[in-house]
Amino acid sequence: MRNGYQSFPDGSIPANSENASTVLITGGTGLVGSHTVAALLRRGESVRLLVRDPQRVGPALRPHGFDPSHVRIVAGDVTDPAAVAFALRGCSAVLHAASVYSFDPRRWAEIRAVNVRGTEVVLGAARDAGAAAVHVSTFGALLPTGGETYLASKAAAETVARHHQDAGEPVTIIYPPALLGPHDPGPGDQTLRIRDVLRGLMPIWPDGGFPIGDVRDLAELHAVLLTGVPRPGRFTGPGRWAGTRTLLDTLRAITGRRLPAVHLPAAALEPVGRLADVAQLVLPVRLPVQYGAIHTCRVARPIAAGDPLGIPARPLRTTLADTVRWLHRTGLVTTRQAGRAVHDADRIVEERPFPKRR
């Protein structure tokens, strides 16, 4: 035990240091990773994390009722082959959730490095270790990129994952929708957009829409895929299509606020988004307008709703309400901004129970 977390000195993980079902998680201090870690721990699984900053593990897990003592931690970067190979020793499977989800042009270099190179390294190491792999992609990886860096990086990572699948390796690809829900360690871009709406910073919206899901449902899907028999293939994450008008109307119903907004064609707003991206390169504050988000609304198309592996998606209203309440509890929005949702602010956000694997 060091600095409040468990770690392994270089070379100290014996191949049989944990049981045969130990799962390695990359990106375990992010939204998707932390919820998946909690889902696995509730099932009684052994979990190991590969993280750049071990000090972030505690804040990411404590809202779920766990702390760093419940997992094994390896400090390292997903772009470092030696660190990834070391972390995978003795693991039966790996969830590759480490990714930079952002349309912020200031992070372009980081996005390219982590999203593409990280996928190459992790899936290559899983192949060499004989471990099954679940690669967390995004619905955006299947869209026309429009020259947007994040979408292009996920499309490139998709090519890497497909190559491993075509080689007959036990690789599963998941395409999550846009994700919301409570307990976002970042918080990430999607959560910040909801915050910006409640703060009145998004009076102009693009028409169109995109699939939206609850991170807790995705975590349940990951837990199913990471335990038991590997299921190589491709799955969409639990979620439902929502137009931008539906999204805003649902937030109005939850908060009881007017949230005035004008909807314009996404194609007409794309040039505005590109200009905002240029301005973002020199401005110290985060702008609520991003080309990538506008472009996604324009090119995304509704797909048939489904419940992968029998895991149903929560209603959009439930997901948004829990997100708004969490934003209020953490001080990211005021009582006035959260509106009527504050009446339930003290309600504990309950997770679905995950039975232990027998």
Coordinates of C-alpha atoms in Angstrom, one line a residue:
M1 CA 0.0 0.0 0.0
R2 CA 1.5 3.3 -1.1
N3 CA 0.0 6.8 -1.1
G4 CA -3.4 5.3 -0.3
Y5 CA -3.5 2.9 -3.2
Q6 CA -2.3 -0.6 -4.0
S7 CA 0.4 -0.8 -6.6
F8 CA 2.9 -3.3 -8.0
P9 CA 6.6 -2.5 -8.3
D10 CA 7.9 -3.2 -11.8
G11 CA 8.0 -6.9 -12.5
S12 CA 6.3 -8.0 -9.3
I13 CA 3.0 -9.3 -10.6
P14 CA 3.2 -13.1 -10.6
A15 CA 1.1 -14.8 -13.4
N16 CA -1.2 -16.3 -10.8
S17 CA -1.4 -13.3 -8.4
E18 CA -5.2 -13.2 -8.8
N19 CA -7.9 -15.6 -9.8
A20 CA -8.3 -16.7 -13.4
S21 CA -11.1 -14.2 -14.0
T22 CA -9.2 -11.0 -13.3
V23 CA -10.2 -8.3 -15.6
L24 CA -8.0 -5.4 -16.6
I25 CA -9.7 -2.1 -17.2
T26 CA -8.1 0.8 -19.1
G27 CA -9.7 4.2 -18.6
G28 CA -11.0 3.1 -15.2
T29 CA -11.1 6.7 -13.8
G30 CA -13.4 7.9 -16.5
L31 CA -17.1 7.8 -16.8
V32 CA -17.4 4.5 -18.7
G33 CA -14.5 2.8 -16.9
S34 CA -15.5 3.7 -13.4
H35 CA -19.1 2.6 -13.8
T36 CA -17.8 -0.7 -15.3
V37 CA -15.4 -1.2 -12.5
A38 CA -18.3 -0.8 -10.0
A39 CA -20.5 -3.2 -12.0
L40 CA -17.8 -5.9 -11.9
L41 CA -17.0 -5.4 -8.2
R42 CA -20.7 -5.8 -7.4
R43 CA -20.5 -9.1 -9.2
G44 CA -17.6 -10.2 -7.0
E45 CA -15.1 -10.0 -9.8
S46 CA -11.4 -9.3 -9.5
V47 CA -10.4 -6.1 -11.2
R48 CA -7.1 -4.5 -12.0
L49 CA -6.7 -1.0 -13.3
L50 CA -4.1 0.5 -15.6
V51 CA -4.1 4.3 -14.9
R52 CA -1.8 7.2 -15.5
D53 CA -2.6 8.8 -12.2
P54 CA -3.4 6.4 -9.3
Q55 CA -4.6 9.3 -7.2
R56 CA -7.7 9.6 -9.4
V57 CA -8.9 6.1 -8.5
G58 CA -10.4 7.0 -5.2
P59 CA -12.5 9.9 -6.4
A60 CA -13.7 7.8 -9.3
L61 CA -14.8 4.8 -7.2
R62 CA -16.0 6.2 -3.9
P63 CA -19.3 7.5 -5.3
H64 CA -20.1 3.9 -6.2
G65 CA -19.3 2.7 -2.7
F66 CA -15.8 1.3 -3.4
D67 CA -12.3 2.6 -2.8
P68 CA -8.8 1.8 -4.1
S69 CA -8.4 -1.1 -1.7
H70 CA -11.1 -3.0 -3.8
V71 CA -8.9 -3.1 -6.9
R72 CA -5.4 -3.6 -8.0
I73 CA -3.7 -0.6 -9.6
V74 CA -0.9 -0.5 -12.1
A75 CA 0.5 3.0 -13.0
G76 CA 1.1 3.3 -16.7
D77 CA 0.0 4.7 -20.0
V78 CA -2.0 2.8 -22.7
T79 CA 0.4 4.0 -25.3
D80 CA 3.3 2.2 -23.5
P81 CA 3.6 -1.4 -24.7
A82 CA 5.7 -2.5 -21.8
A83 CA 3.2 -1.0 -19.2
V84 CA 0.2 -2.6 -20.9
A85 CA 1.9 -6.0 -21.2
F86 CA 2.9 -5.8 -17.6
A87 CA -0.6 -4.9 -16.5
L88 CA -2.2 -7.8 -18.5
R89 CA -0.2 -10.5 -16.7
G90 CA -2.5 -13.0 -15.2
C91 CA -5.7 -11.4 -16.7
S92 CA -8.3 -13.3 -18.6
A93 CA -9.8 -10.2 -20.3
V94 CA -9.4 -6.5 -20.8
L95 CA -11.9 -3.7 -21.3
H96 CA -10.2 -1.0 -23.3
A97 CA -12.2 2.1 -22.3
A98 CA -9.3 4.5 -22.2
S99 CA -10.1 7.2 -24.7
V100 CA -10.2 11.0 -25.1
Y101 CA -13.8 12.0 -25.8
S102 CA -13.6 15.6 -26.7
F103 CA -14.3 17.9 -29.7
D104 CA -12.0 20.4 -28.1
P105 CA -9.4 21.4 -30.8
R106 CA -6.8 22.1 -28.1
R107 CA -6.6 18.4 -27.4
W108 CA -6.1 17.1 -31.0
A109 CA -2.6 15.7 -30.4
E110 CA -3.7 13.9 -27.3
I111 CA -6.8 12.5 -29.0
R112 CA -4.8 11.0 -31.9
A113 CA -2.2 9.5 -29.6
V114 CA -4.6 7.9 -27.0
N115 CA -7.5 6.9 -29.2
V116 CA -5.5 5.3 -32.1
R117 CA -2.1 4.3 -30.7
G118 CA -3.6 3.2 -27.4
T119 CA -6.0 0.8 -29.2
E120 CA -3.1 -0.6 -31.2
V121 CA -1.1 -1.3 -28.1
V122 CA -3.9 -2.7 -25.9
L123 CA -5.4 -5.0 -28.5
G124 CA -1.9 -6.2 -29.5
A125 CA -1.0 -6.9 -25.9
A126 CA -4.3 -8.8 -25.4
R127 CA -3.5 -10.9 -28.4
D128 CA 0.0 -11.7 -27.1
A129 CA -1.3 -12.5 -23.6
G130 CA -4.1 -14.7 -24.9
A131 CA -6.7 -12.5 -23.2
A132 CA -10.2 -11.6 -24.5
A133 CA -10.7 -8.0 -25.3
V134 CA -13.7 -5.6 -25.3
H135 CA -13.0 -2.5 -27.2
V136 CA -15.2 0.5 -26.3
S137 CA -15.8 2.3 -29.6
T138 CA -18.6 4.8 -30.3
F139 CA -21.5 5.2 -32.6
G140 CA -19.5 8.1 -34.1
A141 CA -16.9 5.7 -35.4
L142 CA -19.4 4.6 -38.0
L143 CA -20.3 8.2 -39.2
P144 CA -18.7 10.3 -41.9
T145 CA -16.0 12.2 -40.0
G146 CA -16.3 15.5 -41.8
G147 CA -12.7 16.1 -41.0
E148 CA -13.4 16.2 -37.3
T149 CA -10.4 14.8 -35.3
Y150 CA -12.2 12.9 -32.6
L151 CA -14.5 11.1 -35.0
A152 CA -11.5 10.4 -37.3
S153 CA -9.5 9.0 -34.4
K154 CA -12.4 6.6 -33.4
A155 CA -12.8 5.5 -37.0
A156 CA -9.1 4.7 -37.2
A157 CA -9.3 2.8 -33.9
E158 CA -12.3 0.9 -35.4
T159 CA -10.1 -0.2 -38.3
V160 CA -7.5 -1.5 -35.8
A161 CA -10.1 -3.5 -33.8
R162 CA -11.7 -4.9 -37.0
H163 CA -8.2 -6.1 -38.1
H164 CA -7.9 -8.1 -34.8
Q165 CA -11.4 -9.5 -35.2
D166 CA -10.6 -10.5 -38.8
A167 CA -7.5 -12.4 -37.5
G168 CA -9.8 -14.6 -35.4
E169 CA -8.9 -13.0 -32.1
P170 CA -11.5 -12.9 -29.2
V171 CA -12.3 -9.2 -29.6
T172 CA -15.7 -7.6 -29.0
I173 CA -16.5 -4.1 -30.2
I174 CA -19.1 -2.0 -28.5
Y175 CA -20.7 1.1 -30.0
P176 CA -22.1 3.1 -27.1
P177 CA -24.5 6.0 -27.8
A178 CA -23.8 9.4 -26.3
L179 CA -23.6 8.7 -22.6
L180 CA -25.1 10.5 -19.6
G181 CA -25.7 9.6 -16.0
P182 CA -24.5 10.4 -12.5
H183 CA -21.0 10.1 -11.1
D184 CA -18.9 11.5 -14.1
P185 CA -15.4 11.9 -12.7
G186 CA -14.3 14.3 -15.5
P187 CA -16.8 15.6 -16.0
G188 CA -16.8 14.8 -19.7
D189 CA -18.0 16.8 -22.7
Q190 CA -21.5 15.2 -22.8
T191 CA -22.2 16.0 -19.1
L192 CA -20.8 19.5 -19.6
R193 CA -23.2 20.1 -22.4
I194 CA -26.1 19.4 -20.1
R195 CA -24.6 21.8 -17.6
D196 CA -24.2 24.4 -20.3
V197 CA -27.9 24.1 -21.3
L198 CA -29.0 24.5 -17.7
R199 CA -26.7 27.6 -17.4
G200 CA -28.3 29.1 -20.5
L201 CA -25.2 28.9 -22.6
M202 CA -26.8 27.1 -25.5
P203 CA -29.6 29.2 -26.9
I204 CA -29.1 27.9 -30.4
W205 CA -29.4 24.3 -31.3
P206 CA -28.8 22.3 -34.5
D207 CA -31.6 20.2 -35.8
G208 CA -31.0 16.5 -36.1
G209 CA -30.2 14.2 -33.2
F210 CA -28.1 11.3 -32.0
P211 CA -28.5 8.1 -29.9
I212 CA -28.4 8.7 -26.1
G213 CA -27.9 6.1 -23.4
D214 CA -27.3 5.7 -19.7
V215 CA -23.7 4.8 -18.7
R216 CA -25.1 2.5 -16.0
D217 CA -26.7 0.3 -18.7
L218 CA -23.5 0.2 -20.7
A219 CA -21.6 -0.8 -17.6
E220 CA -24.0 -3.7 -17.2
L221 CA -23.4 -4.8 -20.8
H222 CA -19.7 -4.7 -20.2
A223 CA -20.0 -6.8 -17.1
V224 CA -21.9 -9.4 -19.0
L225 CA -19.4 -9.5 -21.8
L226 CA -16.3 -9.6 -19.5
T227 CA -17.6 -12.5 -17.4
G228 CA -18.3 -16.0 -18.7
V229 CA -17.7 -17.1 -22.2
P230 CA -16.2 -14.5 -24.6
R231 CA -18.6 -13.2 -27.2
P232 CA -16.5 -11.9 -30.1
G233 CA -18.6 -9.7 -32.4
R234 CA -20.0 -6.2 -32.5
F235 CA -22.8 -4.8 -30.3
T236 CA -24.5 -1.4 -30.0
G237 CA -24.7 -0.1 -26.5
P238 CA -28.1 0.3 -24.8
G239 CA -29.8 3.5 -25.8
R240 CA -32.4 5.2 -27.8
W241 CA -32.4 7.8 -30.6
A242 CA -33.3 11.4 -29.5
G243 CA -33.7 14.4 -31.6
T244 CA -32.3 17.6 -30.2
R245 CA -35.8 19.0 -29.8
T246 CA -36.8 15.9 -27.8
L247 CA -33.7 16.2 -25.6
L248 CA -34.4 19.9 -24.8
D249 CA -38.1 19.2 -24.2
T250 CA -37.2 16.5 -21.8
L251 CA -34.9 18.8 -19.9
R252 CA -37.7 21.4 -19.7
A253 CA -40.0 18.8 -18.3
I254 CA -37.5 17.6 -15.7
T255 CA -36.5 21.1 -14.5
G256 CA -39.8 23.0 -15.0
R257 CA -37.9 25.7 -16.8
R258 CA -38.5 27.3 -20.2
L259 CA -34.9 27.0 -21.5
P260 CA -35.6 29.1 -24.5
A261 CA -33.8 28.1 -27.7
V262 CA -33.8 28.4 -31.4
H263 CA -33.3 25.4 -33.7
L264 CA -31.5 25.9 -37.0
P265 CA -30.4 23.4 -39.7
A266 CA -27.2 21.7 -38.6
A267 CA -25.6 22.3 -42.0
A268 CA -26.0 26.0 -41.6
L269 CA -24.4 25.9 -38.1
E270 CA -21.3 23.8 -39.2
P271 CA -19.4 26.8 -40.4
V272 CA -20.1 28.5 -37.1
G273 CA -18.7 25.5 -35.3
R274 CA -15.5 25.6 -37.4
L275 CA -15.0 29.2 -36.5
A276 CA -15.6 28.4 -32.8
D277 CA -12.9 25.7 -33.0
V278 CA -10.4 28.2 -34.4
A279 CA -11.3 30.7 -31.7
Q280 CA -11.0 27.9 -29.0
L281 CA -7.3 27.5 -29.9
V282 CA -6.5 30.9 -28.4
L283 CA -9.3 31.4 -25.8
P284 CA -8.6 30.2 -22.2
V285 CA -12.2 29.3 -21.5
R286 CA -14.2 26.4 -22.9
L287 CA -16.7 27.4 -25.6
P288 CA -20.1 25.6 -25.7
V289 CA -20.0 25.5 -29.5
Q290 CA -18.0 22.8 -31.2
Y291 CA -18.0 21.7 -34.8
G292 CA -17.8 18.0 -34.0
A293 CA -21.1 18.1 -31.9
I294 CA -22.9 20.0 -34.7
H295 CA -21.6 17.7 -37.4
T296 CA -22.7 14.7 -35.4
C297 CA -26.2 16.0 -35.1
R298 CA -26.3 16.5 -38.9
V299 CA -24.9 13.1 -40.0
A300 CA -26.2 10.7 -37.3
R301 CA -29.3 8.7 -38.3
P302 CA -31.9 6.9 -36.2
I303 CA -31.3 3.1 -35.9
A304 CA -33.6 0.4 -34.7
A305 CA -33.8 0.4 -30.9
G306 CA -32.5 -2.7 -29.3
D307 CA -31.6 -4.2 -26.0
P308 CA -28.2 -5.9 -26.4
L309 CA -28.0 -9.2 -24.6
G310 CA -31.4 -8.5 -23.1
I311 CA -30.2 -5.4 -21.3
P312 CA -32.9 -2.7 -21.6
A313 CA -32.1 1.0 -21.9
R314 CA -33.4 3.3 -19.2
P315 CA -35.9 5.9 -20.3
L316 CA -34.3 9.2 -21.5
R317 CA -36.1 11.1 -18.8
T318 CA -34.7 8.9 -16.0
T319 CA -31.1 9.3 -17.3
L320 CA -31.4 13.1 -17.7
A321 CA -33.1 13.5 -14.3
D322 CA -30.3 11.6 -12.5
T323 CA -27.7 13.6 -14.4
V324 CA -29.3 16.9 -13.5
R325 CA -29.6 15.9 -9.8
W326 CA -26.0 14.8 -9.8
L327 CA -24.9 18.1 -11.4
H328 CA -26.8 19.9 -8.6
R329 CA -25.4 17.8 -5.8
T330 CA -21.8 18.4 -7.0
G331 CA -22.3 22.1 -7.3
L332 CA -21.9 22.2 -11.1
V333 CA -25.4 23.8 -11.4
T334 CA -27.3 26.0 -9.0
T335 CA -30.6 25.2 -7.4
R336 CA -32.3 27.6 -9.7
Q337 CA -30.6 26.1 -12.8
A338 CA -31.6 22.5 -11.7
G339 CA -35.2 23.7 -11.1
R340 CA -37.8 21.2 -10.2
A341 CA -35.3 18.4 -10.3
V342 CA -33.9 19.7 -6.9
H343 CA -37.0 18.3 -5.1
D344 CA -35.4 14.9 -5.5
A345 CA -31.9 16.1 -4.9
D346 CA -31.4 14.1 -1.7
R347 CA -32.7 10.9 -3.3
I348 CA -29.9 8.3 -3.6
V349 CA -29.3 7.4 -7.2
E350 CA -29.8 3.7 -7.1
E351 CA -27.9 1.3 -9.3
R352 CA -29.4 -1.8 -10.7
P353 CA -28.3 -4.9 -8.7
F354 CA -25.7 -7.0 -10.4
P355 CA -25.8 -10.7 -9.3
K356 CA -22.6 -12.4 -8.5
R357 CA -21.6 -14.9 -11.1
R358 CA -22.0 -18.5 -10.0

